Short mmCIF file of C-alpha atoms in Angstrom, two decimals:
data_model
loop_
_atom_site.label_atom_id
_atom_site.label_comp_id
_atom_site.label_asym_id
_atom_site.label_seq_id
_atom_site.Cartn_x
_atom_site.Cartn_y
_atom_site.Cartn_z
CA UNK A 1 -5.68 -33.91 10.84
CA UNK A 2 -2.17 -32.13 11.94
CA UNK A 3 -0.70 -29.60 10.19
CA UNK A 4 2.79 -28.95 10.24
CA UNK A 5 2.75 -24.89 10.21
CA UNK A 6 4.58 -21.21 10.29
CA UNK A 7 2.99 -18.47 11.46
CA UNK A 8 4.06 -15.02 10.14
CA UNK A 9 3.11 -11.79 11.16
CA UNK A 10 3.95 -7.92 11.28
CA UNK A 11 2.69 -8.32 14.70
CA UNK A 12 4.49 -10.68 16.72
CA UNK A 13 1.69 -10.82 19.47
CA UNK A 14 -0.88 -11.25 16.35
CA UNK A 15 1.37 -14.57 15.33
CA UNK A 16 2.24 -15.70 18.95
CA UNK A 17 -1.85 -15.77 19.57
CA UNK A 18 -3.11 -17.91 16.73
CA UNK A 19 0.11 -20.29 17.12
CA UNK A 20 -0.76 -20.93 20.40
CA UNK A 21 -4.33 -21.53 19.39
CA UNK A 22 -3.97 -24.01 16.79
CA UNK A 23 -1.18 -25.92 18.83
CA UNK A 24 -4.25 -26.56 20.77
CA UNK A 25 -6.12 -27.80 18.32
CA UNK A 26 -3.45 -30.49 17.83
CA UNK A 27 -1.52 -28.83 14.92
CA UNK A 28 2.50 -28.96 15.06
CA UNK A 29 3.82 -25.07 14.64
CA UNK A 30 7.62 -24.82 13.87
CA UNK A 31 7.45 -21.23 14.21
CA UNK A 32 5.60 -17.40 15.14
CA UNK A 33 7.94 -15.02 13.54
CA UNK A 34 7.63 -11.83 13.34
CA UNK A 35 7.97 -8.89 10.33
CA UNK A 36 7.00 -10.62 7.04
CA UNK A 37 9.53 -8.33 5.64
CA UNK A 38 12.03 -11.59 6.84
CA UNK A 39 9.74 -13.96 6.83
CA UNK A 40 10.82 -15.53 3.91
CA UNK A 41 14.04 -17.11 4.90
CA UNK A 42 13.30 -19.00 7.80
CA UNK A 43 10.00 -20.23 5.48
CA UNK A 44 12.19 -21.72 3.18
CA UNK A 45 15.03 -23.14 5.99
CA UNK A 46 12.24 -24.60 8.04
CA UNK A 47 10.14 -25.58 4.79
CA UNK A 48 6.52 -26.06 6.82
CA UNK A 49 3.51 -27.58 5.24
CA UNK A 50 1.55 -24.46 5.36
CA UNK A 51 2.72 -21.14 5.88
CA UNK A 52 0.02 -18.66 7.31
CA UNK A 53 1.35 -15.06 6.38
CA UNK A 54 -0.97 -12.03 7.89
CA UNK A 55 -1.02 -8.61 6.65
CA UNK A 56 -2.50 -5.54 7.56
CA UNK A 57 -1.72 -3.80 4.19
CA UNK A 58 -2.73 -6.54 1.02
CA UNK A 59 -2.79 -3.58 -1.58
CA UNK A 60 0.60 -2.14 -0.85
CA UNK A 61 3.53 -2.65 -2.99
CA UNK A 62 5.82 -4.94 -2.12
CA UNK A 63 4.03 -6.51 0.96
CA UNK A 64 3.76 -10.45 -1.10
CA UNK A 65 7.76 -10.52 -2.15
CA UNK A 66 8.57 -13.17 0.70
CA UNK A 67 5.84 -15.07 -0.60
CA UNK A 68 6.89 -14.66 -4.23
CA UNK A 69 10.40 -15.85 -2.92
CA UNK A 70 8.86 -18.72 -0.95
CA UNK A 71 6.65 -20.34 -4.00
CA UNK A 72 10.11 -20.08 -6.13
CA UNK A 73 12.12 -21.47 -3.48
CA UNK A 74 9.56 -24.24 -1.79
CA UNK A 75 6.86 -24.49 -4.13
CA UNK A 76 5.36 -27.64 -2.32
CA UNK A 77 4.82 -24.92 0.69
CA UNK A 78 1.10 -23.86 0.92
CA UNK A 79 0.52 -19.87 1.73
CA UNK A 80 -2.49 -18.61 2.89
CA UNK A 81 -2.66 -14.85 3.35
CA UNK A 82 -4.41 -13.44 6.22
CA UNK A 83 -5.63 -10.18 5.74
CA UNK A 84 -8.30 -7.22 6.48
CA UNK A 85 -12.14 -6.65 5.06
CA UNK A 86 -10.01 -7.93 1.27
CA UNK A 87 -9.73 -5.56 -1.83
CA UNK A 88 -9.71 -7.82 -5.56
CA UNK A 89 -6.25 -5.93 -5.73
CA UNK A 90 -5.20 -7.04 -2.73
CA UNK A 91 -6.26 -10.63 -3.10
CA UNK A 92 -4.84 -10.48 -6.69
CA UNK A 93 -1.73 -9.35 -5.61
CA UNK A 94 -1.64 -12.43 -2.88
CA UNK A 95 -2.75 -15.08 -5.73
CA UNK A 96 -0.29 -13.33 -8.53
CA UNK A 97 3.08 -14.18 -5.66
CA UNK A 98 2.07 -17.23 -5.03
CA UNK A 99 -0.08 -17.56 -2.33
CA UNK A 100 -2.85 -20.59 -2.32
CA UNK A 101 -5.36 -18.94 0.13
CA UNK A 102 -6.64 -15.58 1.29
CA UNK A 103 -8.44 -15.89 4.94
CA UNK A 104 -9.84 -12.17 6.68
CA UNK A 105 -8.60 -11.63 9.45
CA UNK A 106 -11.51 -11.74 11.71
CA UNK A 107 -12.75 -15.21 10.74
CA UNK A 108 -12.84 -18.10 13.02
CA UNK A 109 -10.39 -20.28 14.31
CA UNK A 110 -12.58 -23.10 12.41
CA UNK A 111 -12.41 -21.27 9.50
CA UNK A 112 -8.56 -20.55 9.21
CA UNK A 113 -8.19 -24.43 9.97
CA UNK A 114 -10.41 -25.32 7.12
CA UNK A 115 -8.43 -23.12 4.83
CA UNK A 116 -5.24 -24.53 5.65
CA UNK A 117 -6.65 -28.43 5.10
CA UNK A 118 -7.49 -26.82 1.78
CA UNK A 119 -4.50 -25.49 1.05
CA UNK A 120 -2.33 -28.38 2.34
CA UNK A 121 -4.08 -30.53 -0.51
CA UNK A 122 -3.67 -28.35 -3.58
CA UNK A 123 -6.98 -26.37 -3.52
CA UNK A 124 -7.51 -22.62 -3.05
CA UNK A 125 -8.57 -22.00 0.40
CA UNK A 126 -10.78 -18.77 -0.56
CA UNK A 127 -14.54 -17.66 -0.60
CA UNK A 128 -15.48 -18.01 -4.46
CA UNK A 129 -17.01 -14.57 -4.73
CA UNK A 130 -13.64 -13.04 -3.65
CA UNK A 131 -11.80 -15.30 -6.07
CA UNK A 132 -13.83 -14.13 -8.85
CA UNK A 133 -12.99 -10.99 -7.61
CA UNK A 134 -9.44 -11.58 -8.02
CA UNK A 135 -9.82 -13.01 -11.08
CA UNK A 136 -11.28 -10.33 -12.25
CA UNK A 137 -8.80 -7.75 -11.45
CA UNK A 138 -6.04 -10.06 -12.64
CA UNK A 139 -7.56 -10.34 -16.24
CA UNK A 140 -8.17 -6.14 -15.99
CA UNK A 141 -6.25 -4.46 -13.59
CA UNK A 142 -7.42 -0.95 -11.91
CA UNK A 143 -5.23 1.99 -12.30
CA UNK A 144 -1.98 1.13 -10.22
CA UNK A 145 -0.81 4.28 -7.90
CA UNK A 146 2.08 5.06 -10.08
CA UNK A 147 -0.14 5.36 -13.07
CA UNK A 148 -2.66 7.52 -10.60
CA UNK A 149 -0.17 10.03 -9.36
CA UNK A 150 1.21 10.51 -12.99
CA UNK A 151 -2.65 11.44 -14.04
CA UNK A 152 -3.22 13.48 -11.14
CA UNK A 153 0.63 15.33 -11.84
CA UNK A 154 -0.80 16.31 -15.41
CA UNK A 155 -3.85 18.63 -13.94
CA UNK A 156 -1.10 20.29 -11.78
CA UNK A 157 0.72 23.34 -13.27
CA UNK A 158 4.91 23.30 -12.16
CA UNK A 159 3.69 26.00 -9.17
CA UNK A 160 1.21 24.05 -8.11
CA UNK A 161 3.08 20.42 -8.08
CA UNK A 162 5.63 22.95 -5.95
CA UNK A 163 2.57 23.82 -3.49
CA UNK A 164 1.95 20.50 -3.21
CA UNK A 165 5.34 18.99 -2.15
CA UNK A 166 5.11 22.07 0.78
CA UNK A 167 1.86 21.52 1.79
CA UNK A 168 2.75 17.71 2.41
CA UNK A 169 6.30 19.24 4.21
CA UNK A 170 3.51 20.93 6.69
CA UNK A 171 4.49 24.57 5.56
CA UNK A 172 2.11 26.76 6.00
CA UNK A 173 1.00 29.37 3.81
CA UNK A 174 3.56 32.14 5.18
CA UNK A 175 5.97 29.81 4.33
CA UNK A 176 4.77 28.98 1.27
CA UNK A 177 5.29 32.43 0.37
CA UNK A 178 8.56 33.04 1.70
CA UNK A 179 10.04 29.87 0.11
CA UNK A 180 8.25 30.09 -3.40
CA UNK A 181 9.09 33.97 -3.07
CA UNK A 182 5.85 34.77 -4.32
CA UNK A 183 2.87 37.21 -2.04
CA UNK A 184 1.22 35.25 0.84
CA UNK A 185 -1.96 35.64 -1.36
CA UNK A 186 -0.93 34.12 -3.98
CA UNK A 187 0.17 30.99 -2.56
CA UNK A 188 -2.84 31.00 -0.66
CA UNK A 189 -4.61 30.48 -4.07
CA UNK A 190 -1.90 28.25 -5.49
CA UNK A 191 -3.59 25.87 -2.25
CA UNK A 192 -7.04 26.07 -2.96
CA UNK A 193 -6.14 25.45 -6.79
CA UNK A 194 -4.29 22.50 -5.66
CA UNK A 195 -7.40 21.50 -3.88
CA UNK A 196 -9.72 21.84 -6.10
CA UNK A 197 -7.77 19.94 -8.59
CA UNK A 198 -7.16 16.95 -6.45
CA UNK A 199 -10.92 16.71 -5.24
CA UNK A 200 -9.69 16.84 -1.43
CA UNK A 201 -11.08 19.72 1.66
CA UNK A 202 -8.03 19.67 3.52
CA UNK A 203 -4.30 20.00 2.93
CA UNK A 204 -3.93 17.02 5.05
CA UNK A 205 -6.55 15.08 2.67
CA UNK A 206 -4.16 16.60 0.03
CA UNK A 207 -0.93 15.15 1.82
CA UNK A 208 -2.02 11.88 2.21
CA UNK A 209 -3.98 11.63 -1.43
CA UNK A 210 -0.12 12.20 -2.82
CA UNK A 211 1.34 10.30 -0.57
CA UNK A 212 -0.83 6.65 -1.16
CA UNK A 213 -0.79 7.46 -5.43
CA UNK A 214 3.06 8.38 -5.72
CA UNK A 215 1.90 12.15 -6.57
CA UNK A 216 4.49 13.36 -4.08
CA UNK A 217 7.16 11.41 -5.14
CA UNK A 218 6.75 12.41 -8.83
CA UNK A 219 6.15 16.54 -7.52
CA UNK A 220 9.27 16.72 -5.82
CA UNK A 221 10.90 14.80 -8.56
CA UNK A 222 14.99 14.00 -7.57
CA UNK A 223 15.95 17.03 -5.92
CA UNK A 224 13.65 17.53 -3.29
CA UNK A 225 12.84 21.33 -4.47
CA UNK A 226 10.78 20.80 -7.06
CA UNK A 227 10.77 23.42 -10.29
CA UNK A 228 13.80 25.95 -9.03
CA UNK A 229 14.38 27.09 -12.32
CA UNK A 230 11.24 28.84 -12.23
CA UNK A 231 11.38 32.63 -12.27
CA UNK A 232 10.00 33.40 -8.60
CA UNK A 233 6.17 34.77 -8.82
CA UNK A 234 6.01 38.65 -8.55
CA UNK A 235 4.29 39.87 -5.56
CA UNK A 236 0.73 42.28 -5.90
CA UNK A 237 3.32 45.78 -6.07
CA UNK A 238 4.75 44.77 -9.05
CA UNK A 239 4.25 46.73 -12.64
CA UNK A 240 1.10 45.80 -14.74
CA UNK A 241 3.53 43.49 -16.93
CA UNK A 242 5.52 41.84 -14.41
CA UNK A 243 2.05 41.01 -12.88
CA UNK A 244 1.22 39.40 -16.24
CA UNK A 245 3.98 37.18 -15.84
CA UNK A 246 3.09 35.87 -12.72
CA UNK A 247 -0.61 34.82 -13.71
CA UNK A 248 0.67 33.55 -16.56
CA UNK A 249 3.55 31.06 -14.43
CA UNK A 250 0.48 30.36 -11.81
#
């Protein structure tokens, strides 16, 4: 039985590929566009039967908005997400915008065909242990990045969320030092604090763990320079109380 498709993908070759394959299989495809970012727009101009919309990235923010926009706009257009190994967030997230289906994106040709039948006539074109999955995390949601990076932000002291924000910048510990105008050892153990705290080995573990929760966002706060009104850290040849002071701002 035809379909009368889109196909919508970050990568246009990704798109081009499986439109060309199901035009084989007798199915009418209006379209292989390429980002999803824009997808949206020619969805609703063109208004398809099913719209097959592949992701690499389910779980980011953002990444179902043109299919949030499509189910407002042409509700009687079926979406069926294709995606990596799936995450209940992920699939959540897909379900919450709109979308009717969630397909991986290493299944068969056979298999994508059968979910878009499915979708086409009103049911959800998904495995049922991943929509109980979804379910699931729809009735209790995990910990959302934002609400991650704001936990991890309250086990950093203000030096430390400083560290952090330089350490993702690639500084190194020289100029750590030189920037935070505190002793090279110090910052050194500003670092390994910062690692410790965050559960990582590496700085670039560290980098990326801020980066994917929102940590580094929420470190370097508006300015960029997180924390300048900080009294700079005295270095190891200052007096016995102005040494004081600087454990005490660590």
């Amino acid at each position: 039985m035809s379909v009368r498709l889109m196909v919508v993908d970050d990568h246009r070759l990704l798109a081009e590929a499986l439109a060309s394959a199901l035009k084989l299989r007798g199915h009418r495809v209006l379209a292989a566009a390429a980002p999803t970012a824009g997808s949206a727009e020619l969805v609703v101009s063109r208004a398809p039967e099913v719209c097959l919309f592949g992701t690499a990235s389910p779980a980011a923010p953002g990444v179902f908005d043109p299919i949030a926009r499509i189910a407002q706009e042409r509700p009687q257009v079926a979406v069926v997400v294709l995606g990596p190994v799936p995450s209940p967030r992920g699939i959540a997230a897909a379900f919450a915008a709109g979308a009717a289906g969630y397909v991986r994106h290493d299944e068969r040709i056979e298999g994508v065909e059968r979910a878009m039948l499915k979708a086409r006539a009103g049911e959800s074109a998904i495995a049922p242990q991943l929509l109980r999955g979804a379910f699931a995390e729809l009735l209790n949601p995990a910990v959302q990045p934002d609400d991650e990076g704001r936990r991890l932000l309250r086990m950093l002291t203000p030096r430390e969320a400083e560290v952090l924000v330089r350490v993702a910048e690639g500084e190194d510990t020289r100029l750590i030092a030189a920037g935070m105008r505190i002793a090279p050892s110090t910052a050194r153990t500003h670092v390994q604090r910062v690692l410790m705290k965050l559960g990582v080995g590496s700085r670039l573990e560290a980098a990326a763990l801020a980066a994917r929760t929102g940590l580094l966002d929420r470190a370097a706060g508006n300015g960029g320079t997180p924390y300048n009104g900080y009294a700079p850290e005295p270095g190891p040849s200052s007096g016995p109380s102005a040494s004081g002071a600087g454990a005490a701002g660590a």
